[in-house]
Amino acid sequence: MTLVINCQEENMASAQKIMVIRHGEKPQGAVPPYGVTVDGEQDVNSLLVAGWTRAGALAVLFAPSRGALQSPELAQPQTVFAASDDAGKSSKRPEETVSVVAQKLKLQVDTTYSVGQEQQLAAAAMSCTGVVLIGWEHKHIPLIANAILGNTSAPQTWPGDRFDVVWVFDLNATSDAYQLTQVCELLLPGDSPEPIPVISS
């Protein structure tokens, strides 16, 4: 059962900050290393062990137990969304990735929206109050960005090998528009310090 927290009915921009991440590391088909569920069962639609490791590190990134957040652009979420797994028929990875931080903060993950419903998801996220965290499938994250920004100024391709970036959308109270900042996670070995580039067409 899903639950929307701190969100309004109207499609008005009120969320101060929306943070979007790609799910953690995934298996490459039905070959080792395998994806595993939270119970340790082999599952092609779940995260690799490395992905679960990232999920745990993200909980500390967004909700540190001691001290300040690693980046001033980040904030502790009050609402968490993830792509629906369509009753077990598609990827569980977005929800798995945000589940650890949600559990730490005693929040329920809202899985109302599926991949392909990025416009509806963006509208719901923008209507929330406070800070929102979204876990999604990488090929469709630019569509979320376009809906939030109202333009295509964000990178329009999320590289298949990047699991290590947070896209942060901050609401400008004066213009009632969002501005995108990229925060490199730098959580696991091999994480890049470089943002995802905008590729000119």
mmCIF file of C-alpha atoms in Angstrom:
data_model
loop_
_atom_site.group_PDB
_atom_site.id
_atom_site.type_symbol
_atom_site.label_atom_id
_atom_site.label_comp_id
_atom_site.label_asym_id
_atom_site.label_seq_id
_atom_site.Cartn_x
_atom_site.Cartn_y
_atom_site.Cartn_z
ATOM 1 C CA MET A 1 0.000 0.000 0.000
ATOM 2 C CA THR A 2 1.340 3.423 -0.896
ATOM 3 C CA LEU A 3 1.039 6.647 1.035
ATOM 4 C CA VAL A 4 1.539 10.222 -0.127
ATOM 5 C CA ILE A 5 2.922 12.379 2.654
ATOM 6 C CA ASN A 6 2.818 16.181 2.845
ATOM 7 C CA CYS A 7 1.463 16.571 -0.685
ATOM 8 C CA GLN A 8 -1.345 18.808 -1.872
ATOM 9 C CA GLU A 9 -4.051 18.135 -4.416
ATOM 10 C CA GLU A 10 -3.188 21.130 -6.614
ATOM 11 C CA ASN A 11 -0.454 21.017 -9.260
ATOM 12 C CA MET A 12 1.416 23.951 -7.757
ATOM 13 C CA ALA A 13 5.143 24.177 -7.076
ATOM 14 C CA SER A 14 5.652 24.065 -3.341
ATOM 15 C CA ALA A 15 8.425 21.500 -2.775
ATOM 16 C CA GLN A 16 11.513 23.459 -1.747
ATOM 17 C CA LYS A 17 13.886 20.788 -2.999
ATOM 18 C CA ILE A 18 13.485 17.676 -5.162
ATOM 19 C CA MET A 19 16.384 15.212 -5.279
ATOM 20 C CA VAL A 20 16.429 12.511 -7.960
ATOM 21 C CA ILE A 21 18.707 9.478 -7.968
ATOM 22 C CA ARG A 22 19.127 6.483 -10.177
ATOM 23 C CA HIS A 23 18.720 3.087 -8.571
ATOM 24 C CA GLY A 24 21.860 1.286 -7.406
ATOM 25 C CA GLU A 25 23.997 -1.174 -9.334
ATOM 26 C CA LYS A 26 22.106 -3.883 -11.218
ATOM 27 C CA PRO A 27 22.834 -7.338 -12.678
ATOM 28 C CA GLN A 28 23.633 -7.725 -16.351
ATOM 29 C CA GLY A 29 20.954 -10.279 -17.154
ATOM 30 C CA ALA A 30 20.782 -13.784 -15.670
ATOM 31 C CA VAL A 31 24.552 -14.146 -15.223
ATOM 32 C CA PRO A 32 26.755 -13.608 -12.163
ATOM 33 C CA PRO A 33 26.965 -11.436 -10.204
ATOM 34 C CA TYR A 34 23.291 -11.870 -9.438
ATOM 35 C CA GLY A 35 20.723 -9.458 -8.105
ATOM 36 C CA VAL A 36 19.400 -10.300 -4.666
ATOM 37 C CA THR A 37 16.287 -9.322 -2.745
ATOM 38 C CA VAL A 38 16.396 -7.819 0.739
ATOM 39 C CA ASP A 39 16.040 -11.415 1.985
ATOM 40 C CA GLY A 40 19.066 -12.582 -0.011
ATOM 41 C CA GLU A 41 17.089 -14.464 -2.664
ATOM 42 C CA GLN A 42 18.438 -14.377 -6.226
ATOM 43 C CA ASP A 43 16.330 -12.014 -8.362
ATOM 44 C CA VAL A 44 17.147 -10.481 -11.746
ATOM 45 C CA ASN A 45 14.918 -7.470 -10.939
ATOM 46 C CA SER A 46 16.756 -6.599 -7.717
ATOM 47 C CA LEU A 47 20.005 -4.829 -6.867
ATOM 48 C CA LEU A 48 23.465 -6.344 -6.866
ATOM 49 C CA VAL A 49 25.200 -6.514 -3.496
ATOM 50 C CA ALA A 50 27.045 -3.365 -4.632
ATOM 51 C CA GLY A 51 23.669 -1.702 -5.203
ATOM 52 C CA TRP A 52 22.528 -2.588 -1.693
ATOM 53 C CA THR A 53 25.825 -1.206 -0.398
ATOM 54 C CA ARG A 54 25.083 2.053 -2.212
ATOM 55 C CA ALA A 55 21.547 2.094 -0.795
ATOM 56 C CA GLY A 56 23.000 1.901 2.713
ATOM 57 C CA ALA A 57 25.517 4.638 1.950
ATOM 58 C CA LEU A 58 22.746 6.839 0.531
ATOM 59 C CA ALA A 59 20.937 6.612 3.860
ATOM 60 C CA VAL A 60 23.956 8.223 5.484
ATOM 61 C CA LEU A 61 24.311 10.735 2.629
ATOM 62 C CA PHE A 62 20.724 11.991 3.024
ATOM 63 C CA ALA A 63 20.290 11.396 6.772
ATOM 64 C CA PRO A 64 23.664 11.346 8.551
ATOM 65 C CA SER A 65 23.637 9.910 12.063
ATOM 66 C CA ARG A 66 26.303 12.387 13.145
ATOM 67 C CA GLY A 67 27.342 15.768 11.817
ATOM 68 C CA ALA A 68 26.233 17.765 8.810
ATOM 69 C CA LEU A 69 25.272 16.498 5.390
ATOM 70 C CA GLN A 70 28.160 15.841 3.020
ATOM 71 C CA SER A 71 26.973 18.527 0.572
ATOM 72 C CA PRO A 72 25.135 21.790 1.328
ATOM 73 C CA GLU A 73 22.997 21.164 -1.779
ATOM 74 C CA LEU A 74 21.447 18.073 -0.162
ATOM 75 C CA ALA A 75 18.776 17.877 2.536
ATOM 76 C CA GLN A 76 16.954 15.273 4.586
ATOM 77 C CA PRO A 77 13.841 14.173 2.685
ATOM 78 C CA GLN A 78 10.338 14.304 4.129
ATOM 79 C CA THR A 79 8.715 12.479 1.200
ATOM 80 C CA VAL A 80 10.127 9.578 -0.821
ATOM 81 C CA PHE A 81 8.944 8.329 -4.218
ATOM 82 C CA ALA A 82 10.146 5.349 -6.243
ATOM 83 C CA ALA A 83 9.090 3.777 -9.517
ATOM 84 C CA SER A 84 6.487 1.056 -9.061
ATOM 85 C CA ASP A 85 7.567 -2.495 -9.845
ATOM 86 C CA ASP A 86 4.153 -3.093 -11.474
ATOM 87 C CA ALA A 87 3.208 -5.904 -9.079
ATOM 88 C CA GLY A 88 6.547 -7.669 -9.477
ATOM 89 C CA LYS A 89 6.642 -7.522 -13.277
ATOM 90 C CA SER A 90 9.460 -4.955 -13.546
ATOM 91 C CA SER A 91 12.457 -3.606 -11.680
ATOM 92 C CA LYS A 92 12.334 -3.460 -7.891
ATOM 93 C CA ARG A 93 15.629 -1.558 -7.847
ATOM 94 C CA PRO A 94 14.368 2.054 -7.517
ATOM 95 C CA GLU A 95 12.314 1.195 -4.428
ATOM 96 C CA GLU A 96 15.086 -0.973 -2.988
ATOM 97 C CA THR A 97 17.581 1.869 -3.422
ATOM 98 C CA VAL A 98 15.548 4.423 -1.462
ATOM 99 C CA SER A 99 14.148 1.916 1.031
ATOM 100 C CA VAL A 100 17.066 2.162 3.454
ATOM 101 C CA VAL A 101 16.943 5.947 3.855
ATOM 102 C CA ALA A 102 13.130 5.786 4.053
ATOM 103 C CA GLN A 103 13.345 3.171 6.789
ATOM 104 C CA LYS A 104 15.918 5.212 8.673
ATOM 105 C CA LEU A 105 13.653 8.265 8.561
ATOM 106 C CA LYS A 106 10.499 6.223 9.267
ATOM 107 C CA LEU A 107 8.951 7.211 5.943
ATOM 108 C CA GLN A 108 6.868 5.070 3.606
ATOM 109 C CA VAL A 109 7.976 4.928 -0.029
ATOM 110 C CA ASP A 110 5.282 6.153 -2.416
ATOM 111 C CA THR A 111 5.189 3.814 -5.451
ATOM 112 C CA THR A 112 2.042 5.232 -7.033
ATOM 113 C CA TYR A 113 3.786 6.007 -10.340
ATOM 114 C CA SER A 114 5.431 3.690 -12.864
ATOM 115 C CA VAL A 115 8.126 4.263 -15.470
ATOM 116 C CA GLY A 116 6.344 6.129 -18.272
ATOM 117 C CA GLN A 117 4.432 8.349 -15.833
ATOM 118 C CA GLU A 118 7.187 10.915 -15.322
ATOM 119 C CA GLN A 119 4.909 13.922 -15.912
ATOM 120 C CA GLN A 120 2.483 12.747 -13.218
ATOM 121 C CA LEU A 121 5.336 11.926 -10.842
ATOM 122 C CA ALA A 122 6.920 15.363 -11.310
ATOM 123 C CA ALA A 123 3.591 17.092 -10.672
ATOM 124 C CA ALA A 124 3.071 15.063 -7.500
ATOM 125 C CA ALA A 125 6.611 15.749 -6.273
ATOM 126 C CA MET A 126 6.346 19.478 -6.930
ATOM 127 C CA SER A 127 3.059 19.634 -5.002
ATOM 128 C CA CYS A 128 4.693 18.238 -1.855
ATOM 129 C CA THR A 129 5.994 20.455 0.912
ATOM 130 C CA GLY A 130 9.591 20.408 2.122
ATOM 131 C CA VAL A 131 12.151 18.074 0.581
ATOM 132 C CA VAL A 132 11.405 15.194 -1.791
ATOM 133 C CA LEU A 133 13.591 12.226 -2.786
ATOM 134 C CA ILE A 134 12.863 10.206 -5.952
ATOM 135 C CA GLY A 135 14.442 6.884 -6.976
ATOM 136 C CA TRP A 136 13.952 6.103 -10.674
ATOM 137 C CA GLU A 137 15.140 4.290 -13.789
ATOM 138 C CA HIS A 138 18.003 6.176 -15.437
ATOM 139 C CA LYS A 139 16.732 6.399 -19.025
ATOM 140 C CA HIS A 140 13.623 8.236 -17.829
ATOM 141 C CA ILE A 141 15.195 10.599 -15.282
ATOM 142 C CA PRO A 142 15.727 13.319 -17.946
ATOM 143 C CA LEU A 143 11.942 13.262 -18.523
ATOM 144 C CA ILE A 144 11.424 14.013 -14.821
ATOM 145 C CA ALA A 145 13.944 16.859 -15.114
ATOM 146 C CA ASN A 146 12.194 18.298 -18.168
ATOM 147 C CA ALA A 147 8.847 18.259 -16.365
ATOM 148 C CA ILE A 148 10.239 19.933 -13.252
ATOM 149 C CA LEU A 149 12.286 22.563 -15.118
ATOM 150 C CA GLY A 150 9.757 23.182 -17.872
ATOM 151 C CA ASN A 151 12.538 22.954 -20.468
ATOM 152 C CA THR A 152 15.267 20.621 -21.778
ATOM 153 C CA SER A 153 18.286 22.337 -20.203
ATOM 154 C CA ALA A 154 19.183 19.216 -18.167
ATOM 155 C CA PRO A 155 21.290 16.453 -19.734
ATOM 156 C CA GLN A 156 18.943 14.457 -21.959
ATOM 157 C CA THR A 157 20.858 11.200 -21.551
ATOM 158 C CA TRP A 158 21.828 9.545 -18.256
ATOM 159 C CA PRO A 159 24.879 7.321 -18.966
ATOM 160 C CA GLY A 160 24.320 3.623 -18.380
ATOM 161 C CA ASP A 161 27.441 3.321 -16.230
ATOM 162 C CA ARG A 162 26.594 6.164 -13.810
ATOM 163 C CA PHE A 163 24.938 5.241 -10.507
ATOM 164 C CA ASP A 164 26.662 7.989 -8.525
ATOM 165 C CA VAL A 165 24.917 11.329 -9.122
ATOM 166 C CA VAL A 166 22.089 13.204 -7.399
ATOM 167 C CA TRP A 167 20.109 15.684 -9.468
ATOM 168 C CA VAL A 168 18.922 18.428 -7.107
ATOM 169 C CA PHE A 169 16.109 20.791 -8.099
ATOM 170 C CA ASP A 170 15.770 23.868 -5.862
ATOM 171 C CA LEU A 171 12.719 26.103 -6.011
ATOM 172 C CA ASN A 172 13.401 29.793 -6.537
ATOM 173 C CA ALA A 173 10.718 31.487 -4.451
ATOM 174 C CA THR A 174 10.916 34.653 -6.550
ATOM 175 C CA SER A 175 10.465 33.077 -9.973
ATOM 176 C CA ASP A 176 8.525 29.999 -8.795
ATOM 177 C CA ALA A 177 10.854 27.932 -11.005
ATOM 178 C CA TYR A 178 13.347 25.178 -10.268
ATOM 179 C CA GLN A 179 17.092 25.218 -10.856
ATOM 180 C CA LEU A 180 19.157 22.060 -11.360
ATOM 181 C CA THR A 181 22.391 21.284 -9.525
ATOM 182 C CA GLN A 182 24.271 17.986 -9.807
ATOM 183 C CA VAL A 183 25.857 16.498 -6.685
ATOM 184 C CA CYS A 184 28.360 13.663 -7.126
ATOM 185 C CA GLU A 185 27.765 11.064 -4.405
ATOM 186 C CA LEU A 186 31.384 9.887 -3.979
ATOM 187 C CA LEU A 187 30.169 7.004 -1.818
ATOM 188 C CA LEU A 188 31.768 3.889 -3.326
ATOM 189 C CA PRO A 189 35.099 3.100 -5.001
ATOM 190 C CA GLY A 190 34.970 4.196 -8.634
ATOM 191 C CA ASP A 191 32.388 6.942 -8.107
ATOM 192 C CA SER A 192 33.147 9.876 -10.394
ATOM 193 C CA PRO A 193 33.680 13.451 -9.184
ATOM 194 C CA GLU A 194 32.341 14.731 -12.530
ATOM 195 C CA PRO A 195 28.678 15.623 -13.174
ATOM 196 C CA ILE A 196 26.773 14.195 -16.120
ATOM 197 C CA PRO A 197 27.546 16.503 -19.063
ATOM 198 C CA VAL A 198 25.022 18.257 -21.249
ATOM 199 C CA ILE A 199 25.673 16.967 -24.772
ATOM 200 C CA SER A 200 24.913 19.456 -27.519
ATOM 201 C CA SER A 201 22.869 18.086 -30.410
#
